[in-house]
Each structure stands twice: as C-alpha cells, then as structure tokens.
C-alpha cells in the first residue's frame, strides 16, 4: 500500500517512499543527540511490543517480533537508557521495559482469578 509522503512519517533511507522506519533505523535514531528523538524511539518500541503481544503483526511479519527485538539489542538499549541523565528518557525506558516484561491481558486474567488461589472463604 503506497502512502503519500505528506500524509505519514517517512524515513529517508534506502526506500524514502515507504512509510515508517525499519528496526535498524529506530535503533540508529535511539542514539540521537536530541532527547525527544530518543524518547520517541522508546515510545515506538513500547508500542511495537504491545501490538506484538496482541498479535497485531500475525501474518504481516515473519517470525516473532519480540524475539527479533530481543536479538537486535533492545535489552541493552533499555539498560543504557535507564542510565541517561534525562528523566523523560528514563521514564520511557521504564515504560518500554514494562511493556516487555508485563502482558496486560495476562495481568487482567490474574487479577480477575487471583481470588481462587486460596479458595473461597
């Protein structure tokens, strides 16, 4: 699907007419000297993780999106981001880490059925 350049976010890499960024470009953007760009990158990674957990990429992307992110160095990026002096970068790193470690659907299930653990009294 071709999206007009003026209607969406486009990168300027190998395929400037294609909307969005590749994972490699996001990792490169995460090393920007501009804090807002690093924050945006972490927000984007958190969104990708949350969408992957809801199987929104099923049939669109081959393989596991989460495995690809982990193998591409996301844990190391998050670790470095937690050491940043910028609170906004640290906050987004924590949000991204939360997205990686916690499945909201599983948490909802556990919260709903946790009373069964010790029985009904």
Short mmCIF file of N, CA and C in Angstrom, two decimals:
data_model
loop_
_atom_site.label_atom_id
_atom_site.label_comp_id
_atom_site.label_asym_id
_atom_site.label_seq_id
_atom_site.Cartn_x
_atom_site.Cartn_y
_atom_site.Cartn_z
N UNK A 1 0.85 -1.18 0.00
CA UNK A 1 0.00 0.00 0.00
C UNK A 1 0.89 1.24 0.00
N UNK A 2 0.75 2.05 -0.98
CA UNK A 2 1.54 3.28 -1.08
C UNK A 2 0.84 4.39 -0.33
N UNK A 3 1.56 5.01 0.58
CA UNK A 3 1.02 6.13 1.36
C UNK A 3 1.73 7.39 0.90
N UNK A 4 0.97 8.42 0.54
CA UNK A 4 1.62 9.66 0.10
C UNK A 4 2.57 10.20 1.17
N UNK A 5 3.71 10.69 0.74
CA UNK A 5 4.76 11.16 1.65
C UNK A 5 4.24 12.22 2.61
N UNK A 6 3.36 13.08 2.17
CA UNK A 6 2.88 14.17 3.01
C UNK A 6 1.85 13.73 4.06
N UNK A 7 1.40 12.47 4.02
CA UNK A 7 0.37 12.01 4.95
C UNK A 7 0.88 11.16 6.10
N UNK A 8 2.15 10.83 6.11
CA UNK A 8 2.64 9.97 7.18
C UNK A 8 4.11 10.19 7.43
N UNK A 9 4.61 9.51 8.44
CA UNK A 9 6.02 9.59 8.81
C UNK A 9 6.83 8.73 7.85
N UNK A 10 7.81 9.33 7.20
CA UNK A 10 8.66 8.62 6.26
C UNK A 10 10.12 8.81 6.65
N UNK A 11 10.90 7.78 6.49
CA UNK A 11 12.33 7.88 6.72
C UNK A 11 13.01 8.30 5.43
N UNK A 12 14.26 8.53 5.46
CA UNK A 12 14.99 8.95 4.27
C UNK A 12 16.14 8.00 3.97
N UNK A 13 15.91 6.72 4.22
CA UNK A 13 16.94 5.71 3.99
C UNK A 13 16.88 5.15 2.58
N UNK A 14 16.99 3.84 2.48
CA UNK A 14 17.03 3.16 1.18
C UNK A 14 15.73 3.28 0.40
N UNK A 15 14.60 3.36 1.11
CA UNK A 15 13.30 3.45 0.45
C UNK A 15 12.52 4.65 0.99
N UNK A 16 12.85 5.86 0.58
CA UNK A 16 12.21 7.05 1.14
C UNK A 16 10.72 7.14 0.86
N UNK A 17 10.22 6.40 -0.13
CA UNK A 17 8.79 6.44 -0.42
C UNK A 17 7.99 5.53 0.51
N UNK A 18 8.66 4.63 1.23
CA UNK A 18 7.99 3.71 2.15
C UNK A 18 7.75 4.39 3.49
N UNK A 19 6.53 4.22 4.00
CA UNK A 19 6.18 4.85 5.27
C UNK A 19 6.87 4.15 6.43
N UNK A 20 7.22 4.91 7.46
CA UNK A 20 7.76 4.34 8.69
C UNK A 20 9.26 4.15 8.68
N UNK A 21 9.71 3.44 9.71
CA UNK A 21 11.13 3.18 9.91
C UNK A 21 11.36 1.69 10.04
N UNK A 22 12.54 1.24 9.66
CA UNK A 22 12.93 -0.15 9.92
C UNK A 22 13.43 -0.22 11.36
N UNK A 23 13.57 -1.44 11.90
CA UNK A 23 14.11 -1.58 13.25
C UNK A 23 15.52 -1.01 13.33
N UNK A 24 16.31 -1.24 12.30
CA UNK A 24 17.67 -0.69 12.27
C UNK A 24 17.67 0.82 12.35
N UNK A 25 16.76 1.44 11.64
CA UNK A 25 16.67 2.90 11.67
C UNK A 25 16.19 3.40 13.03
N UNK A 26 15.30 2.64 13.66
CA UNK A 26 14.86 3.02 15.01
C UNK A 26 16.01 2.92 16.00
N UNK A 27 16.81 1.87 15.89
CA UNK A 27 17.96 1.74 16.79
C UNK A 27 18.96 2.87 16.54
N UNK A 28 19.13 3.25 15.29
CA UNK A 28 20.02 4.38 14.98
C UNK A 28 19.46 5.67 15.57
N UNK A 29 18.15 5.88 15.44
CA UNK A 29 17.51 7.07 15.99
C UNK A 29 17.60 7.10 17.51
N UNK A 30 17.65 5.93 18.13
CA UNK A 30 17.73 5.87 19.59
C UNK A 30 19.05 6.40 20.13
N UNK A 31 20.04 6.57 19.25
CA UNK A 31 21.34 7.11 19.66
C UNK A 31 21.47 8.60 19.31
N UNK A 32 20.37 9.21 18.96
CA UNK A 32 20.38 10.63 18.58
C UNK A 32 20.83 11.50 19.74
N UNK A 33 21.39 12.63 19.42
CA UNK A 33 21.77 13.60 20.46
C UNK A 33 20.56 14.41 20.91
N UNK A 34 19.45 14.28 20.20
CA UNK A 34 18.22 15.01 20.54
C UNK A 34 17.37 14.13 21.46
N UNK A 35 17.12 14.60 22.67
CA UNK A 35 16.41 13.82 23.69
C UNK A 35 15.03 13.40 23.19
N UNK A 36 14.30 14.30 22.55
CA UNK A 36 12.95 13.99 22.09
C UNK A 36 12.95 12.84 21.09
N UNK A 37 13.99 12.73 20.28
CA UNK A 37 14.06 11.63 19.34
C UNK A 37 14.31 10.30 20.06
N UNK A 38 15.11 10.33 21.10
CA UNK A 38 15.34 9.11 21.89
C UNK A 38 14.05 8.70 22.60
N UNK A 39 13.33 9.68 23.13
CA UNK A 39 12.06 9.40 23.79
C UNK A 39 11.06 8.80 22.80
N UNK A 40 10.96 9.41 21.62
CA UNK A 40 10.05 8.91 20.60
C UNK A 40 10.39 7.48 20.20
N UNK A 41 11.66 7.18 20.09
CA UNK A 41 12.09 5.84 19.73
C UNK A 41 11.67 4.83 20.80
N UNK A 42 11.86 5.17 22.06
CA UNK A 42 11.46 4.26 23.15
C UNK A 42 9.95 4.07 23.17
N UNK A 43 9.20 5.14 22.93
CA UNK A 43 7.73 5.03 22.85
C UNK A 43 7.33 4.11 21.70
N UNK A 44 8.03 4.25 20.59
CA UNK A 44 7.74 3.41 19.43
C UNK A 44 8.02 1.95 19.73
N UNK A 45 9.15 1.66 20.38
CA UNK A 45 9.46 0.28 20.74
C UNK A 45 8.40 -0.27 21.70
N UNK A 46 7.96 0.52 22.67
CA UNK A 46 6.92 0.07 23.61
C UNK A 46 5.63 -0.25 22.86
N UNK A 47 5.29 0.59 21.90
CA UNK A 47 4.08 0.36 21.10
C UNK A 47 4.21 -0.90 20.26
N UNK A 48 5.36 -1.11 19.67
CA UNK A 48 5.59 -2.33 18.87
C UNK A 48 5.43 -3.57 19.76
N UNK A 49 6.00 -3.51 20.95
CA UNK A 49 5.91 -4.66 21.88
C UNK A 49 4.46 -4.93 22.25
N UNK A 50 3.72 -3.88 22.60
CA UNK A 50 2.32 -4.05 23.00
C UNK A 50 1.49 -4.60 21.84
N UNK A 51 1.72 -4.11 20.64
CA UNK A 51 0.99 -4.61 19.47
C UNK A 51 1.37 -6.06 19.17
N UNK A 52 2.64 -6.39 19.35
CA UNK A 52 3.08 -7.77 19.13
C UNK A 52 2.42 -8.71 20.14
N UNK A 53 2.28 -8.27 21.36
CA UNK A 53 1.64 -9.09 22.39
C UNK A 53 0.16 -9.35 22.07
N UNK A 54 -0.45 -8.44 21.32
CA UNK A 54 -1.85 -8.60 20.91
C UNK A 54 -1.96 -9.24 19.52
N UNK A 55 -0.85 -9.79 19.03
CA UNK A 55 -0.81 -10.50 17.75
C UNK A 55 -1.23 -9.63 16.56
N UNK A 56 -1.00 -8.34 16.64
CA UNK A 56 -1.39 -7.47 15.54
C UNK A 56 -0.49 -7.61 14.33
N UNK A 57 0.67 -8.25 14.50
CA UNK A 57 1.59 -8.44 13.38
C UNK A 57 1.48 -9.84 12.78
N UNK A 58 0.57 -10.65 13.32
CA UNK A 58 0.42 -12.03 12.85
C UNK A 58 0.05 -12.02 11.36
N UNK A 59 0.79 -12.74 10.57
CA UNK A 59 0.54 -12.82 9.14
C UNK A 59 1.13 -11.66 8.34
N UNK A 60 1.62 -10.64 9.03
CA UNK A 60 2.21 -9.48 8.36
C UNK A 60 3.73 -9.58 8.39
N UNK A 61 4.25 -9.97 9.55
CA UNK A 61 5.69 -10.07 9.75
C UNK A 61 6.05 -11.52 10.02
N UNK A 62 7.06 -12.01 9.34
CA UNK A 62 7.51 -13.38 9.58
C UNK A 62 8.27 -13.47 10.90
N UNK A 63 8.06 -14.55 11.61
CA UNK A 63 8.78 -14.76 12.86
C UNK A 63 8.20 -13.96 14.01
N UNK A 64 8.85 -14.07 15.13
CA UNK A 64 8.41 -13.40 16.35
C UNK A 64 9.01 -11.99 16.44
N UNK A 65 8.13 -11.01 16.51
CA UNK A 65 8.58 -9.63 16.64
C UNK A 65 9.35 -9.43 17.93
N UNK A 66 8.86 -10.03 19.01
CA UNK A 66 9.54 -9.88 20.30
C UNK A 66 10.93 -10.50 20.27
N UNK A 67 11.05 -11.68 19.67
CA UNK A 67 12.37 -12.32 19.56
C UNK A 67 13.32 -11.46 18.74
N UNK A 68 12.81 -10.89 17.66
CA UNK A 68 13.64 -10.03 16.81
C UNK A 68 14.15 -8.82 17.59
N UNK A 69 13.27 -8.20 18.37
CA UNK A 69 13.68 -7.04 19.17
C UNK A 69 14.73 -7.43 20.21
N UNK A 70 14.50 -8.56 20.86
CA UNK A 70 15.46 -9.01 21.89
C UNK A 70 16.81 -9.33 21.28
N UNK A 71 16.80 -9.98 20.14
CA UNK A 71 18.05 -10.35 19.49
C UNK A 71 18.75 -9.15 18.86
N UNK A 72 18.00 -8.09 18.59
CA UNK A 72 18.57 -6.89 17.96
C UNK A 72 19.24 -5.95 18.96
N UNK A 73 19.09 -6.24 20.24
CA UNK A 73 19.77 -5.43 21.24
C UNK A 73 18.89 -4.51 22.05
N UNK A 74 17.57 -4.73 22.03
CA UNK A 74 16.68 -3.87 22.81
C UNK A 74 17.00 -3.89 24.31
N UNK A 75 17.29 -5.05 24.91
CA UNK A 75 17.61 -5.03 26.35
C UNK A 75 18.80 -4.12 26.68
N UNK A 76 19.82 -4.14 25.84
CA UNK A 76 20.99 -3.28 26.06
C UNK A 76 20.63 -1.81 25.90
N UNK A 77 19.82 -1.51 24.89
CA UNK A 77 19.35 -0.13 24.69
C UNK A 77 18.58 0.35 25.92
N UNK A 78 17.71 -0.49 26.46
CA UNK A 78 16.93 -0.11 27.64
C UNK A 78 17.84 0.09 28.85
N UNK A 79 18.84 -0.76 28.98
CA UNK A 79 19.78 -0.62 30.11
C UNK A 79 20.53 0.70 30.02
N UNK A 80 21.01 1.05 28.84
CA UNK A 80 21.69 2.34 28.66
C UNK A 80 20.73 3.51 28.89
N UNK A 81 19.51 3.35 28.46
CA UNK A 81 18.52 4.43 28.61
C UNK A 81 18.19 4.68 30.08
N UNK A 82 18.23 3.64 30.89
CA UNK A 82 17.97 3.82 32.33
C UNK A 82 19.08 4.62 32.99
N UNK A 83 20.27 4.63 32.40
CA UNK A 83 21.40 5.39 32.94
C UNK A 83 21.46 6.83 32.43
N UNK A 84 20.56 7.19 31.54
CA UNK A 84 20.54 8.55 30.97
C UNK A 84 20.30 9.58 32.07
N UNK A 85 20.77 10.78 31.85
CA UNK A 85 20.51 11.86 32.80
C UNK A 85 19.12 12.46 32.61
N UNK A 86 18.52 12.25 31.45
CA UNK A 86 17.19 12.79 31.15
C UNK A 86 16.10 11.93 31.80
N UNK A 87 15.26 12.57 32.61
CA UNK A 87 14.17 11.84 33.25
C UNK A 87 13.16 11.32 32.23
N UNK A 88 12.94 12.07 31.16
CA UNK A 88 11.97 11.63 30.16
C UNK A 88 12.46 10.37 29.44
N UNK A 89 13.75 10.27 29.19
CA UNK A 89 14.31 9.06 28.58
C UNK A 89 14.20 7.91 29.57
N UNK A 90 14.53 8.13 30.82
CA UNK A 90 14.42 7.09 31.84
C UNK A 90 12.98 6.60 31.96
N UNK A 91 12.05 7.54 31.98
CA UNK A 91 10.62 7.19 32.11
C UNK A 91 10.17 6.32 30.96
N UNK A 92 10.52 6.69 29.74
CA UNK A 92 10.12 5.89 28.58
C UNK A 92 10.83 4.55 28.55
N UNK A 93 12.06 4.50 29.04
CA UNK A 93 12.77 3.22 29.12
C UNK A 93 12.05 2.28 30.09
N UNK A 94 11.58 2.82 31.20
CA UNK A 94 10.82 2.02 32.17
C UNK A 94 9.50 1.55 31.56
N UNK A 95 8.83 2.44 30.84
CA UNK A 95 7.58 2.07 30.17
C UNK A 95 7.82 0.96 29.15
N UNK A 96 8.88 1.08 28.39
CA UNK A 96 9.22 0.07 27.40
C UNK A 96 9.58 -1.26 28.07
N UNK A 97 10.34 -1.20 29.13
CA UNK A 97 10.69 -2.39 29.89
C UNK A 97 9.44 -3.05 30.47
N UNK A 98 8.52 -2.24 30.96
CA UNK A 98 7.24 -2.75 31.47
C UNK A 98 6.48 -3.47 30.36
N UNK A 99 6.44 -2.87 29.17
CA UNK A 99 5.76 -3.49 28.03
C UNK A 99 6.39 -4.83 27.68
N UNK A 100 7.69 -4.91 27.83
CA UNK A 100 8.42 -6.13 27.51
C UNK A 100 8.18 -7.23 28.54
N UNK A 101 8.09 -6.85 29.81
CA UNK A 101 8.00 -7.83 30.89
C UNK A 101 6.59 -8.20 31.31
N UNK A 102 5.64 -7.29 31.07
CA UNK A 102 4.29 -7.49 31.60
C UNK A 102 3.29 -7.55 30.45
N UNK A 103 2.53 -8.61 30.42
CA UNK A 103 1.45 -8.75 29.44
C UNK A 103 0.17 -8.26 30.10
N UNK A 104 -0.42 -7.20 29.56
CA UNK A 104 -1.62 -6.62 30.17
C UNK A 104 -2.79 -7.62 30.18
N UNK A 105 -2.91 -8.44 29.15
CA UNK A 105 -4.01 -9.42 29.13
C UNK A 105 -3.80 -10.49 30.21
N UNK A 106 -2.55 -10.91 30.41
CA UNK A 106 -2.27 -11.89 31.46
C UNK A 106 -2.49 -11.27 32.84
N UNK A 107 -2.10 -10.03 33.01
CA UNK A 107 -2.30 -9.34 34.29
C UNK A 107 -3.79 -9.23 34.60
N UNK A 108 -4.58 -8.90 33.59
CA UNK A 108 -6.03 -8.79 33.77
C UNK A 108 -6.61 -10.14 34.19
N UNK A 109 -6.17 -11.20 33.52
CA UNK A 109 -6.63 -12.55 33.88
C UNK A 109 -6.25 -12.89 35.31
N UNK A 110 -4.99 -12.62 35.68
CA UNK A 110 -4.54 -12.94 37.03
C UNK A 110 -5.29 -12.13 38.08
N UNK A 111 -5.55 -10.86 37.79
CA UNK A 111 -6.31 -10.03 38.73
C UNK A 111 -7.73 -10.53 38.89
N UNK A 112 -8.32 -11.01 37.80
CA UNK A 112 -9.69 -11.49 37.84
C UNK A 112 -9.82 -12.78 38.63
N UNK A 113 -8.84 -13.68 38.46
CA UNK A 113 -8.96 -15.00 39.06
C UNK A 113 -8.03 -15.24 40.25
N UNK A 114 -7.40 -14.22 40.75
CA UNK A 114 -6.47 -14.41 41.88
C UNK A 114 -7.19 -14.83 43.16
N UNK A 115 -8.47 -14.53 43.29
CA UNK A 115 -9.19 -14.92 44.50
C UNK A 115 -9.30 -16.44 44.61
N UNK A 116 -9.17 -17.16 43.51
CA UNK A 116 -9.29 -18.61 43.54
C UNK A 116 -8.06 -19.31 44.13
N UNK A 117 -6.95 -18.57 44.25
CA UNK A 117 -5.72 -19.18 44.70
C UNK A 117 -5.89 -19.82 46.08
N UNK A 118 -6.52 -19.12 47.00
CA UNK A 118 -6.66 -19.66 48.36
C UNK A 118 -8.09 -20.14 48.61
N UNK A 119 -8.84 -20.25 47.56
CA UNK A 119 -10.20 -20.76 47.68
C UNK A 119 -11.16 -19.66 48.11
N UNK A 120 -12.40 -20.01 48.08
CA UNK A 120 -13.44 -19.07 48.50
C UNK A 120 -13.67 -19.24 49.99
N UNK A 121 -13.54 -18.14 50.73
CA UNK A 121 -13.74 -18.27 52.17
C UNK A 121 -14.83 -17.34 52.63
#
